[in-house]
Coordinates of C-alpha atoms in Angstrom, one line a residue:
X1 CA 59.4 69.8 98.4
X2 CA 59.5 72.8 100.6
X3 CA 58.6 72.4 104.1
X4 CA 55.6 73.6 105.7
X5 CA 57.7 75.5 108.0
X6 CA 58.8 77.8 104.8
X7 CA 55.4 77.9 103.9
X8 CA 54.2 79.2 107.3
X9 CA 57.2 81.6 107.2
X10 CA 56.4 83.0 103.7
X11 CA 52.8 83.3 104.5
X12 CA 53.5 85.3 108.0
X13 CA 55.9 87.8 106.5
X14 CA 53.5 88.3 103.4
X15 CA 50.5 89.0 105.9
X16 CA 52.7 91.1 108.3
X17 CA 53.8 93.3 105.4
X18 CA 50.4 93.8 103.7
X19 CA 48.9 94.3 107.4
X20 CA 51.3 97.1 108.0
X21 CA 50.5 98.8 104.5
X22 CA 46.8 98.5 105.2
X23 CA 47.4 100.0 108.9
X24 CA 49.3 102.9 107.7
X25 CA 46.9 103.5 104.8
X26 CA 43.9 103.6 106.8
X27 CA 45.7 106.1 109.6
X28 CA 47.3 108.5 107.6
X29 CA 45.4 111.0 105.7
X30 CA 45.8 111.9 102.0
X31 CA 48.4 113.8 101.5
X32 CA 52.2 113.6 100.9
X33 CA 53.3 111.5 103.8
X34 CA 51.0 108.9 102.5
X35 CA 52.0 109.6 98.8
X36 CA 55.7 109.1 99.8
X37 CA 54.8 106.0 101.5
X38 CA 53.0 104.5 99.1
X39 CA 55.5 105.1 96.5
X40 CA 58.5 103.7 98.4
X41 CA 56.5 100.7 99.2
X42 CA 55.7 100.3 95.6
X43 CA 59.6 100.7 94.8
X44 CA 60.5 98.0 97.5
X45 CA 58.2 95.3 96.3
X46 CA 59.3 94.6 93.3
X47 CA 62.9 94.4 94.4
X48 CA 61.8 91.8 96.9
X49 CA 60.6 89.6 93.9
X50 CA 63.7 90.0 92.0
X51 CA 65.6 88.8 95.2
X52 CA 63.4 85.7 95.3
X53 CA 63.3 85.1 91.6
X54 CA 67.3 85.7 91.1
X55 CA 67.8 83.2 93.7
X56 CA 67.4 80.5 90.9
X57 CA 69.6 82.1 88.0
X58 CA 72.6 80.4 89.4
X59 CA 72.2 76.9 88.0
X60 CA 74.0 74.7 85.4
X61 CA 71.0 75.0 83.1
X62 CA 71.2 78.1 80.8
X63 CA 67.3 77.6 80.1
X64 CA 66.4 77.3 83.8
X65 CA 68.7 80.8 84.2
X66 CA 67.0 82.7 81.3
X67 CA 63.4 82.1 82.3
X68 CA 64.7 83.3 86.1
X69 CA 66.3 86.5 84.8
X70 CA 64.0 87.3 82.3
X71 CA 60.9 87.1 85.1
X72 CA 63.1 89.4 87.6
X73 CA 63.7 91.9 84.1
X74 CA 59.7 91.9 84.2
X75 CA 59.6 92.6 87.6
X76 CA 62.8 95.5 87.5
X77 CA 60.6 97.1 84.7
X78 CA 57.8 97.6 86.4
X79 CA 60.1 98.9 89.3
X80 CA 61.5 101.7 87.0
X81 CA 58.3 102.7 85.8
X82 CA 57.1 102.9 89.5
X83 CA 60.3 105.1 90.0
X84 CA 59.0 107.9 87.4
X85 CA 55.9 107.8 89.4
X86 CA 57.7 108.5 92.4
X87 CA 59.6 111.2 90.8
X88 CA 56.3 113.1 89.9
X89 CA 54.4 112.6 93.2
X90 CA 57.4 112.8 95.8
X91 CA 60.1 115.0 94.0
X92 CA 57.9 117.5 92.1
X93 CA 54.6 117.2 94.0
X94 CA 52.4 116.8 91.0
X95 CA 50.5 113.8 90.1
X96 CA 51.6 112.1 86.6
X97 CA 50.3 113.5 83.3
X98 CA 47.4 111.7 82.1
X99 CA 49.0 111.0 78.7
X100 CA 52.6 110.1 80.3
X101 CA 55.4 108.7 77.4
X102 CA 56.8 106.7 80.3
X103 CA 53.9 104.4 80.5
X104 CA 55.5 102.5 77.7
X105 CA 57.6 101.3 80.4
X106 CA 54.7 99.7 82.4
X107 CA 53.4 97.8 79.0
X108 CA 56.8 96.5 78.5
X109 CA 57.2 94.9 81.7
X110 CA 55.0 91.8 80.7
X111 CA 57.3 91.3 77.3
X112 CA 60.1 89.6 79.2
X113 CA 57.5 87.3 81.4
X114 CA 56.0 86.2 77.6
X115 CA 59.6 85.5 76.4
X116 CA 60.3 83.4 79.7
X117 CA 57.2 81.2 78.7
X118 CA 58.5 80.1 75.5
X119 CA 61.6 79.2 77.6
X120 CA 59.6 76.2 79.2
X121 CA 62.2 75.5 81.8
X122 CA 61.0 72.6 83.1
X123 CA 62.5 70.9 79.5
X124 CA 66.0 69.6 79.7
X125 CA 67.0 70.3 75.8
X126 CA 69.9 71.6 74.1
X127 CA 69.0 72.4 70.7
X128 CA 68.1 75.6 71.2
X129 CA 70.8 78.1 70.9
X130 CA 71.3 81.4 72.8
X131 CA 71.8 83.4 69.7
X132 CA 68.0 82.4 68.3
X133 CA 66.7 83.4 71.6
X134 CA 68.5 86.8 72.0
X135 CA 66.9 87.0 68.1
X136 CA 63.3 85.8 69.2
X137 CA 63.5 88.0 72.3
X138 CA 64.7 91.3 70.1
X139 CA 62.0 90.4 67.9
X140 CA 59.1 90.3 70.3
X141 CA 60.3 93.5 72.0
X142 CA 60.1 95.4 68.9
X143 CA 56.6 93.9 67.8
X144 CA 55.2 94.8 71.1
X145 CA 56.6 98.3 70.7
X146 CA 55.4 98.6 67.6
X147 CA 51.9 97.4 68.9
X148 CA 51.8 100.2 71.3
X149 CA 53.1 102.7 68.9
X150 CA 50.1 101.6 66.5
X151 CA 47.2 101.3 69.2
X152 CA 48.2 103.6 72.0
X153 CA 50.1 106.8 70.4
X154 CA 48.1 108.1 68.4
X155 CA 46.0 109.3 70.4
X156 CA 48.7 111.0 72.0
X157 CA 50.4 112.7 69.5
X158 CA 48.3 112.4 66.2
X159 CA 44.6 113.1 68.1
X160 CA 45.2 113.8 71.5
X161 CA 42.6 112.4 73.5
X162 CA 42.6 111.2 77.3
X163 CA 39.8 109.1 77.1
X164 CA 40.9 106.9 74.0
X165 CA 44.6 107.0 75.4
X166 CA 43.4 105.3 78.4
X167 CA 40.9 102.8 76.8
X168 CA 43.8 101.5 74.3
X169 CA 46.2 101.4 77.0
X170 CA 44.0 99.3 79.2
X171 CA 43.2 97.3 76.6
X172 CA 46.6 96.0 75.1
X173 CA 47.7 95.7 78.7
X174 CA 44.9 93.5 79.6
X175 CA 45.5 91.8 76.5
X176 CA 49.1 90.8 77.2
X177 CA 48.4 90.0 80.9
X178 CA 45.7 87.5 79.9
X179 CA 48.6 85.8 77.5
X180 CA 50.9 85.4 80.5
X181 CA 48.3 84.0 82.5
X182 CA 47.1 81.5 79.9
X183 CA 50.5 80.5 79.5
X184 CA 51.4 79.8 82.9
X185 CA 48.2 78.0 83.3
X186 CA 49.0 75.9 80.6
X187 CA 52.7 75.2 82.0
X188 CA 51.0 74.6 85.5
X189 CA 48.5 71.8 84.1
X190 CA 51.1 70.3 81.5
X191 CA 54.0 69.7 84.3
X192 CA 54.3 67.4 87.3
X193 CA 56.1 67.4 90.6
X194 CA 57.6 70.5 92.0
X195 CA 57.6 72.3 88.7
X196 CA 53.6 72.0 89.1
X197 CA 54.0 73.7 92.2
X198 CA 56.2 76.4 90.8
X199 CA 54.0 77.1 88.1
X200 CA 50.6 77.1 90.0
X201 CA 52.4 79.9 92.2
X202 CA 53.7 81.8 89.2
X203 CA 50.0 81.5 87.7
X204 CA 48.6 82.9 91.0
X205 CA 50.3 85.8 91.0
X206 CA 50.1 86.8 87.6
X207 CA 46.5 86.2 87.8
X208 CA 46.6 88.3 90.9
X209 CA 49.0 91.3 89.4
X210 CA 46.5 91.1 86.0
X211 CA 43.6 91.7 88.2
X212 CA 44.8 94.4 90.3
X213 CA 46.3 96.0 87.6
X214 CA 42.9 95.9 85.5
X215 CA 41.5 97.4 89.1
X216 CA 43.9 100.2 89.3
X217 CA 43.4 101.4 85.7
X218 CA 39.6 101.5 86.3
X219 CA 40.1 103.4 89.5
X220 CA 42.5 105.7 88.1
X221 CA 39.9 106.5 85.1
X222 CA 37.1 107.1 87.9
X223 CA 39.5 109.6 89.8
X224 CA 38.9 107.7 92.9
X225 CA 42.8 106.2 93.2
X226 CA 45.3 107.7 95.0
X227 CA 49.0 106.3 96.0
X228 CA 48.8 104.5 99.3
X229 CA 45.2 103.6 99.0
X230 CA 43.9 99.9 99.9
X231 CA 43.4 99.9 95.8
X232 CA 47.4 98.7 95.9
X233 CA 47.2 95.8 98.1
X234 CA 46.4 93.1 95.7
X235 CA 49.2 94.4 93.6
X236 CA 51.8 94.8 96.4
X237 CA 50.3 90.9 97.1
X238 CA 50.6 89.8 93.5
X239 CA 54.6 90.9 93.8
X240 CA 55.3 89.3 97.3
X241 CA 53.6 86.3 95.9
X242 CA 56.2 86.6 92.9
X243 CA 58.9 86.3 95.4
X244 CA 57.8 83.5 97.6
X245 CA 57.2 81.5 93.9
X246 CA 60.9 82.4 93.4
X247 CA 61.7 81.2 97.2
X248 CA 59.7 78.0 97.0
X249 CA 61.5 77.0 93.3
X250 CA 64.8 77.7 95.4
X251 CA 64.3 75.3 98.1
X252 CA 63.1 72.9 95.8
X253 CA 66.4 73.2 93.7
X254 CA 67.6 69.2 94.4
X255 CA 64.5 68.0 93.1
X256 CA 63.9 70.1 90.0
X257 CA 66.2 68.0 87.8
X258 CA 64.6 64.6 88.9
X259 CA 61.2 65.8 87.3
X260 CA 62.6 67.6 84.4
X261 CA 61.2 65.9 81.0
X262 CA 64.3 64.7 79.1
X263 CA 64.7 65.7 75.3
X264 CA 65.0 62.1 74.4
X265 CA 61.4 61.0 75.5
X266 CA 59.9 63.5 73.0
X267 CA 59.1 62.6 69.5
X268 CA 60.8 63.9 66.8
X269 CA 57.7 65.7 65.6
X270 CA 57.5 67.4 68.6
X271 CA 61.2 68.5 68.6
X272 CA 60.5 69.6 64.9
X273 CA 57.5 71.7 65.7
X274 CA 59.3 73.2 68.6
X275 CA 62.0 74.1 66.0
X276 CA 59.9 75.6 63.6
X277 CA 57.6 77.6 66.1
X278 CA 60.0 80.7 66.7
X279 CA 60.8 80.9 63.1
X280 CA 56.9 81.1 62.3
X281 CA 56.2 83.7 64.9
X282 CA 59.1 85.8 63.4
X283 CA 57.6 85.6 59.8
X284 CA 53.8 86.3 61.8
X285 CA 55.3 89.5 62.7
X286 CA 56.1 90.9 59.7
X287 CA 53.6 89.4 57.8
X288 CA 51.3 91.1 60.2
X289 CA 52.4 94.6 59.5
X290 CA 50.9 94.9 55.7
X291 CA 47.5 93.7 57.1
X292 CA 47.8 96.7 60.0
X293 CA 48.5 99.1 57.2
X294 CA 45.6 97.5 55.3
X295 CA 43.2 97.8 58.1
X296 CA 44.4 101.7 58.9
X297 CA 43.8 102.7 54.8
X298 CA 40.6 100.7 54.1
X299 CA 38.9 99.8 57.0
X300 CA 39.3 101.9 60.1
X301 CA 36.8 104.7 60.8
X302 CA 39.3 107.0 62.6
X303 CA 40.3 110.4 61.6
X304 CA 42.7 111.2 58.5
X305 CA 45.7 112.0 61.0
X306 CA 45.2 109.1 63.2
X307 CA 45.4 106.7 59.9
X308 CA 48.5 108.6 58.5
X309 CA 50.3 108.3 61.8
X310 CA 49.6 104.5 61.9
X311 CA 50.7 104.0 58.7
X312 CA 54.1 105.5 59.4
X313 CA 54.3 103.1 62.1
X314 CA 54.0 100.3 60.1
X315 CA 56.7 101.6 57.9
X316 CA 58.7 102.6 60.6
X317 CA 58.4 99.2 62.1
X318 CA 59.2 97.1 58.7
X319 CA 62.7 98.1 59.0
X320 CA 64.1 96.7 62.6
X321 CA 61.6 93.4 62.0
X322 CA 62.8 92.8 58.3
X323 CA 66.6 92.8 59.3
X324 CA 66.0 90.7 62.2
X325 CA 64.2 88.3 60.4
X326 CA 66.6 88.3 57.7
X327 CA 69.5 88.0 60.5
X328 CA 67.4 85.1 62.1
X329 CA 67.3 83.5 58.5
X330 CA 70.7 83.7 57.9
X331 CA 72.0 82.6 61.3
X332 CA 69.5 79.5 61.0
X333 CA 71.0 79.0 57.3
X334 CA 74.3 78.6 58.5
X335 CA 73.3 76.2 61.4
X336 CA 71.9 73.7 58.9
X337 CA 75.0 74.1 56.7
X338 CA 76.9 73.3 59.7
X339 CA 74.9 70.3 60.7
X340 CA 74.7 69.1 57.0
X341 CA 78.8 69.1 57.0
X342 CA 78.4 67.3 60.5
X343 CA 76.3 65.1 59.0
X344 CA 78.3 64.2 56.0
X345 CA 81.4 63.7 57.9
X346 CA 79.7 61.4 60.2
X347 CA 78.7 59.1 57.2
X348 CA 82.4 59.1 55.9
X349 CA 83.5 58.4 59.3
X350 CA 80.8 55.6 59.6
X351 CA 82.4 54.0 56.1
X352 CA 86.2 54.3 57.1
X353 CA 84.8 52.7 60.6
X354 CA 83.2 50.1 58.4
X355 CA 86.5 49.6 56.2
X356 CA 88.7 49.2 59.4
X357 CA 86.7 46.9 60.9
X358 CA 86.9 45.0 57.5
X359 CA 90.7 45.3 58.0
X360 CA 90.5 44.4 61.7
X361 CA 89.5 41.4 60.7
X362 CA 91.7 40.7 58.0
X363 CA 94.6 41.3 60.6
X364 CA 93.2 39.0 63.0
X365 CA 93.1 36.3 60.2
X366 CA 96.5 37.2 59.2
X367 CA 97.6 36.8 63.0
X368 CA 96.1 33.3 63.5
X369 CA 97.9 32.5 60.1
X370 CA 101.2 34.0 60.9
X371 CA 100.9 32.1 64.5
X372 CA 100.4 28.6 62.6
X373 CA 103.3 29.2 60.1
X374 CA 105.7 30.5 62.5
X375 CA 106.1 26.8 64.4
X376 CA 106.6 25.2 60.9
X377 CA 109.2 28.1 60.2
X378 CA 111.1 27.9 63.2
X379 CA 111.3 24.2 63.0
X380 CA 113.5 24.4 59.7
X381 CA 115.2 27.6 60.9
X382 CA 116.1 25.8 64.2
X383 CA 117.9 22.9 61.7
X384 CA 119.5 25.2 59.7
X385 CA 120.9 27.2 62.7
X386 CA 122.1 23.9 64.2
X387 CA 123.6 22.9 61.1
X388 CA 125.3 26.0 60.1
X389 CA 126.9 26.1 63.8
X390 CA 128.6 23.2 63.4
X391 CA 130.1 24.0 60.1
X392 CA 131.3 27.3 61.3
X393 CA 133.2 25.7 64.5
X394 CA 134.4 22.7 61.8
X395 CA 137.9 23.6 61.9
X396 CA 138.8 20.7 59.7
X397 CA 136.6 22.7 56.6
X398 CA 138.4 25.2 54.6
X399 CA 138.2 28.7 55.5
X400 CA 135.8 29.7 52.4
X401 CA 133.5 27.1 53.5
X402 CA 133.6 28.4 57.2
X403 CA 132.5 31.6 56.2
X404 CA 129.8 30.6 53.7
X405 CA 128.6 28.7 56.8
X406 CA 128.9 31.9 59.2
X407 CA 127.0 34.1 56.2
X408 CA 124.0 31.2 56.6
X409 CA 124.1 31.2 60.3
X410 CA 123.6 35.2 60.3
X411 CA 121.0 35.3 58.0
X412 CA 119.1 32.5 59.7
X413 CA 119.0 34.5 62.9
X414 CA 118.2 37.8 61.0
X415 CA 115.0 35.8 59.8
X416 CA 114.6 34.6 63.0
X417 CA 114.3 37.8 64.5
X418 CA 112.0 39.1 61.9
X419 CA 109.4 36.1 62.0
X420 CA 109.7 36.8 66.2
X421 CA 108.8 40.8 65.5
X422 CA 105.9 39.9 63.0
X423 CA 104.5 37.3 65.7
X424 CA 105.0 40.2 68.3
X425 CA 103.3 43.0 66.6
X426 CA 100.3 40.7 65.3
X427 CA 99.8 39.1 68.4
X428 CA 96.9 40.8 70.9
X429 CA 98.5 40.3 74.4
X430 CA 97.5 42.6 77.7
X431 CA 99.8 45.6 77.8
X432 CA 103.0 44.4 80.1
X433 CA 105.0 47.4 81.2
X434 CA 108.5 46.2 81.6
X435 CA 112.2 48.2 81.4
X436 CA 112.8 48.9 77.1
X437 CA 115.6 50.0 75.4
X438 CA 113.9 52.1 72.7
X439 CA 116.9 51.3 69.9
X440 CA 115.9 48.0 70.1
X441 CA 112.3 48.7 69.7
X442 CA 112.7 51.5 66.8
X443 CA 115.2 49.0 65.0
X444 CA 112.4 46.1 65.4
X445 CA 109.9 48.3 63.8
X446 CA 112.1 49.3 61.1
X447 CA 113.1 45.7 60.2
X448 CA 109.7 45.0 60.2
X449 CA 108.5 47.8 57.9
X450 CA 112.0 47.2 55.7
X451 CA 110.1 43.9 54.4
X452 CA 108.5 45.4 51.6
X453 CA 111.1 48.1 50.9
X454 CA 113.4 45.9 48.5
X455 CA 112.4 47.7 45.1
X456 CA 111.8 50.9 46.7
X457 CA 113.8 54.0 46.3
X458 CA 113.3 55.0 49.8
X459 CA 116.1 55.5 52.4
X460 CA 116.1 55.0 56.0
X461 CA 118.6 56.9 58.2
X462 CA 119.1 55.5 61.6
X463 CA 120.8 57.8 63.9
X464 CA 120.5 56.1 67.3
X465 CA 122.0 57.3 70.2
X466 CA 124.7 54.6 71.8
X467 CA 123.7 54.9 75.2
X468 CA 119.9 55.8 76.3
X469 CA 118.3 55.7 79.6
X470 CA 115.9 52.8 79.8
X471 CA 111.9 53.5 79.6
X472 CA 108.7 51.5 81.0
X473 CA 106.2 50.4 78.9
X474 CA 104.7 47.5 76.6
X475 CA 107.5 46.8 73.8
X476 CA 104.7 45.9 71.4
X477 CA 102.4 49.0 71.7
X478 CA 105.2 51.0 71.4
X479 CA 106.4 49.3 68.2
X480 CA 103.0 49.6 66.5
X481 CA 103.2 53.1 67.3
X482 CA 106.7 53.5 65.9
X483 CA 105.7 51.0 62.7
X484 CA 102.6 53.1 62.0
X485 CA 104.3 56.5 61.6
X486 CA 107.3 54.9 59.6
X487 CA 104.5 53.5 57.3
X488 CA 102.9 57.3 56.9
X489 CA 106.3 58.8 56.3
X490 CA 107.2 56.4 53.6
X491 CA 103.5 56.2 52.1
X492 CA 103.9 60.2 51.7
X493 CA 107.2 60.1 50.2
X494 CA 106.6 57.4 47.4
X495 CA 103.3 58.9 46.6
X496 CA 104.9 62.5 46.8
X497 CA 108.0 61.9 44.2
X498 CA 108.5 58.2 44.6
X499 CA 110.8 57.9 47.4
X500 CA 112.5 60.3 49.7
X501 CA 115.1 59.9 53.3
X502 CA 113.6 59.2 56.3
X503 CA 115.6 59.8 59.6
X504 CA 115.1 58.0 62.3
X505 CA 116.8 59.7 65.8
X506 CA 117.0 59.0 69.3
X507 CA 118.2 61.1 71.9
X508 CA 117.8 61.7 75.5
X509 CA 116.3 65.5 76.5
X510 CA 116.5 66.0 80.3
X511 CA 114.3 63.1 81.6
X512 CA 113.1 62.2 78.4
X513 CA 114.0 59.9 75.8
X514 CA 112.9 61.3 72.4
X515 CA 112.5 59.4 69.2
X516 CA 112.2 62.0 65.9
X517 CA 110.9 61.0 62.9
X518 CA 112.0 63.7 59.8
X519 CA 110.8 62.7 56.4
X520 CA 111.6 64.3 53.1
X521 CA 107.6 64.0 52.0
X522 CA 105.4 67.2 51.2
X523 CA 104.5 67.8 54.9
X524 CA 101.2 68.0 56.5
X525 CA 98.7 70.9 55.8
X526 CA 97.0 70.4 59.1
X527 CA 99.4 69.2 61.9
X528 CA 96.9 70.2 64.8
X529 CA 94.4 67.8 63.4
X530 CA 96.5 64.5 62.7
X531 CA 95.9 63.0 65.7
X532 CA 92.2 63.4 65.6
X533 CA 90.2 60.2 64.8
X534 CA 89.1 59.5 61.5
X535 CA 91.3 62.4 60.1
X536 CA 93.3 61.0 56.9
X537 CA 95.2 62.5 54.3
X538 CA 95.3 59.3 52.2
X539 CA 92.6 58.8 49.8
X540 CA 89.5 56.5 50.3
X541 CA 90.5 53.0 50.7
X542 CA 94.1 53.7 51.6
X543 CA 93.5 54.6 55.3
X544 CA 90.8 55.0 57.8
X545 CA 92.2 57.9 60.0
X546 CA 92.5 56.1 63.1
X547 CA 96.1 55.0 63.1
X548 CA 97.7 58.3 64.6
X549 CA 94.8 58.4 66.9
X550 CA 95.3 55.1 68.6
X551 CA 99.3 56.1 68.7
X552 CA 98.2 59.3 70.3
X553 CA 96.3 57.3 73.1
X554 CA 99.1 54.4 73.5
X555 CA 101.7 57.2 74.3
X556 CA 99.4 59.1 76.3
X557 CA 98.5 56.0 78.6
X558 CA 102.8 55.5 78.6
X559 CA 102.5 59.2 80.4
X560 CA 104.5 60.5 77.3
X561 CA 103.8 62.9 74.4
X562 CA 103.5 62.9 70.6
X563 CA 104.0 65.8 69.1
X564 CA 103.9 66.6 64.9
X565 CA 105.0 69.6 62.9
X566 CA 106.3 70.5 59.3
X567 CA 110.1 71.0 59.3
X568 CA 111.9 73.9 58.3
X569 CA 113.3 72.1 55.2
X570 CA 110.1 70.6 54.5
X571 CA 108.7 67.3 55.4
X572 CA 106.6 66.3 58.7
X573 CA 108.4 65.8 61.8
X574 CA 106.8 63.6 64.4
X575 CA 108.0 63.5 68.0
X576 CA 108.0 60.8 70.6
X577 CA 108.8 61.9 74.0
X578 CA 108.8 59.0 76.8
X579 CA 109.7 59.3 80.4
X580 CA 113.2 57.8 81.2
X581 CA 113.7 55.6 84.2
X582 CA 117.0 57.4 85.0
X583 CA 118.5 54.9 87.3
X584 CA 118.6 51.9 84.8
X585 CA 120.4 51.5 81.4
X586 CA 118.9 48.5 79.8
X587 CA 121.4 46.3 77.8
X588 CA 121.0 46.4 74.2
X589 CA 119.7 43.4 72.3
X590 CA 123.2 42.2 70.5
X591 CA 121.1 41.9 67.2
X592 CA 120.1 45.4 67.1
X593 CA 121.0 47.5 64.5
X594 CA 124.3 49.6 65.7
X595 CA 123.9 53.6 66.2
X596 CA 124.1 55.6 63.2
X597 CA 123.7 52.6 60.6
X598 CA 121.7 52.9 57.7
X599 CA 118.8 50.9 55.8
X600 CA 119.0 51.8 52.3
X601 CA 116.5 50.6 49.8
X602 CA 117.7 51.1 46.2
X603 CA 115.7 49.8 43.1

């Protein structure tokens, strides 16, 4: 909370300012000098209030910033109206006319403060959008201008009458001032902590301004007011109090968030009620126009000229108010459609996530089954390899038998490698960064995917650069990335035209090792979205849209990049870049496929 020293400093400066004004008012005789002094001081005080209020407009909370800026705008409008008064009395040396068109500025100065009250800055909620707030503020401005034109202007233009003009102006001015005071009082009673202190000061300042404005209006009507008199002191004190409220809020800026009411604490009914309040007020503003017209025609006892003027005001106001209500409803419908689309997408993503969880459980069971079966498979494979080695190395056997034994040994080794790749892919292990040869990782992923391509017309062309720098990473994770890309390409080609060619190419690009996957499929409609979670081009049940997003995360963890685009000749291209360890060239696996070899699967 603000310290007592701050309050004492504010009170001391305010008393000094008001005391100086009172001393000059009592010392100088009524005349041009006193008028000049009074007008200059009344232009200066709203500027001081603006400075105090705008100190709080630099926070990261748009609702709070808008509140303080609207409050400052209220002071600015009053200052503009005072400039008009100063122009007449100081520059033209004549009093302001009794029925002055510029009086609407004094009337409208309360409108921004009323709009500020609807923001309730002590709440931290983001469901209200800026564009709706701007439209609501514009609706309020137009409606208040219409009210001023309907109530006050007939006595200026249709049937000029100073008495009626002053009476109606004072009446609606007091009504809107009371709206501000009642609104701030309600916020004061419903808030807590430093916000309660801030609202209390704003309430006191607004109440003092209302009373001083009413006193001035009565004094002007009785012809006892002159600029620079003691009648100005309550008004000046009210604006100084407004600036002090802004300064107190700035001193307590670090505590305001702690006492803000979180939006999650409100019930759904309260949120729904607030969201409908603005639209209901907008509807009420338009619906009120026929009521004003009916009153003017059927129930008003004024002259025909006044009634005609008021009916014309209703007709003219219906155009901008109706357009603003239509625009607000149009934007609200678009917002509802957007939220509905997001809700539908969320439901679809939830279904895909559920399918992914089921599939993950299946993979866990499959991994456990594969781990158990691998031991049973490796035992006979070891025996086959041992006996085939003995037969292949036995010089007493015929050459044909030795060649057949060598083929048996090669196929047994290939089977052992495939079983090892399958276990490595299914096993859940902690990431282990080691020096890797990407050619070997790509080949292992391709061999694993080639198991179910025996009866397919898909052709896979491996173009591996013979000498590549090593990369540091987790071989199992990178194999998962390559396996996923290969599977997607094969599925796309087979769904498009029953098969095609997938070209996998490794190369060195400056300080990176690059793996390119190019297929002859239909391409991708939205390449920029393929890495978004739950985005998939496959039908329901064939994919969840999580594969490529996981691949993107794995490559990012390896400090690399993964890109997707459509090739010039058609088909999709995936480019995986990984930083190379330039000082290391890992030894190639003797069992890996040589560079430039092809896997051809024909029916």
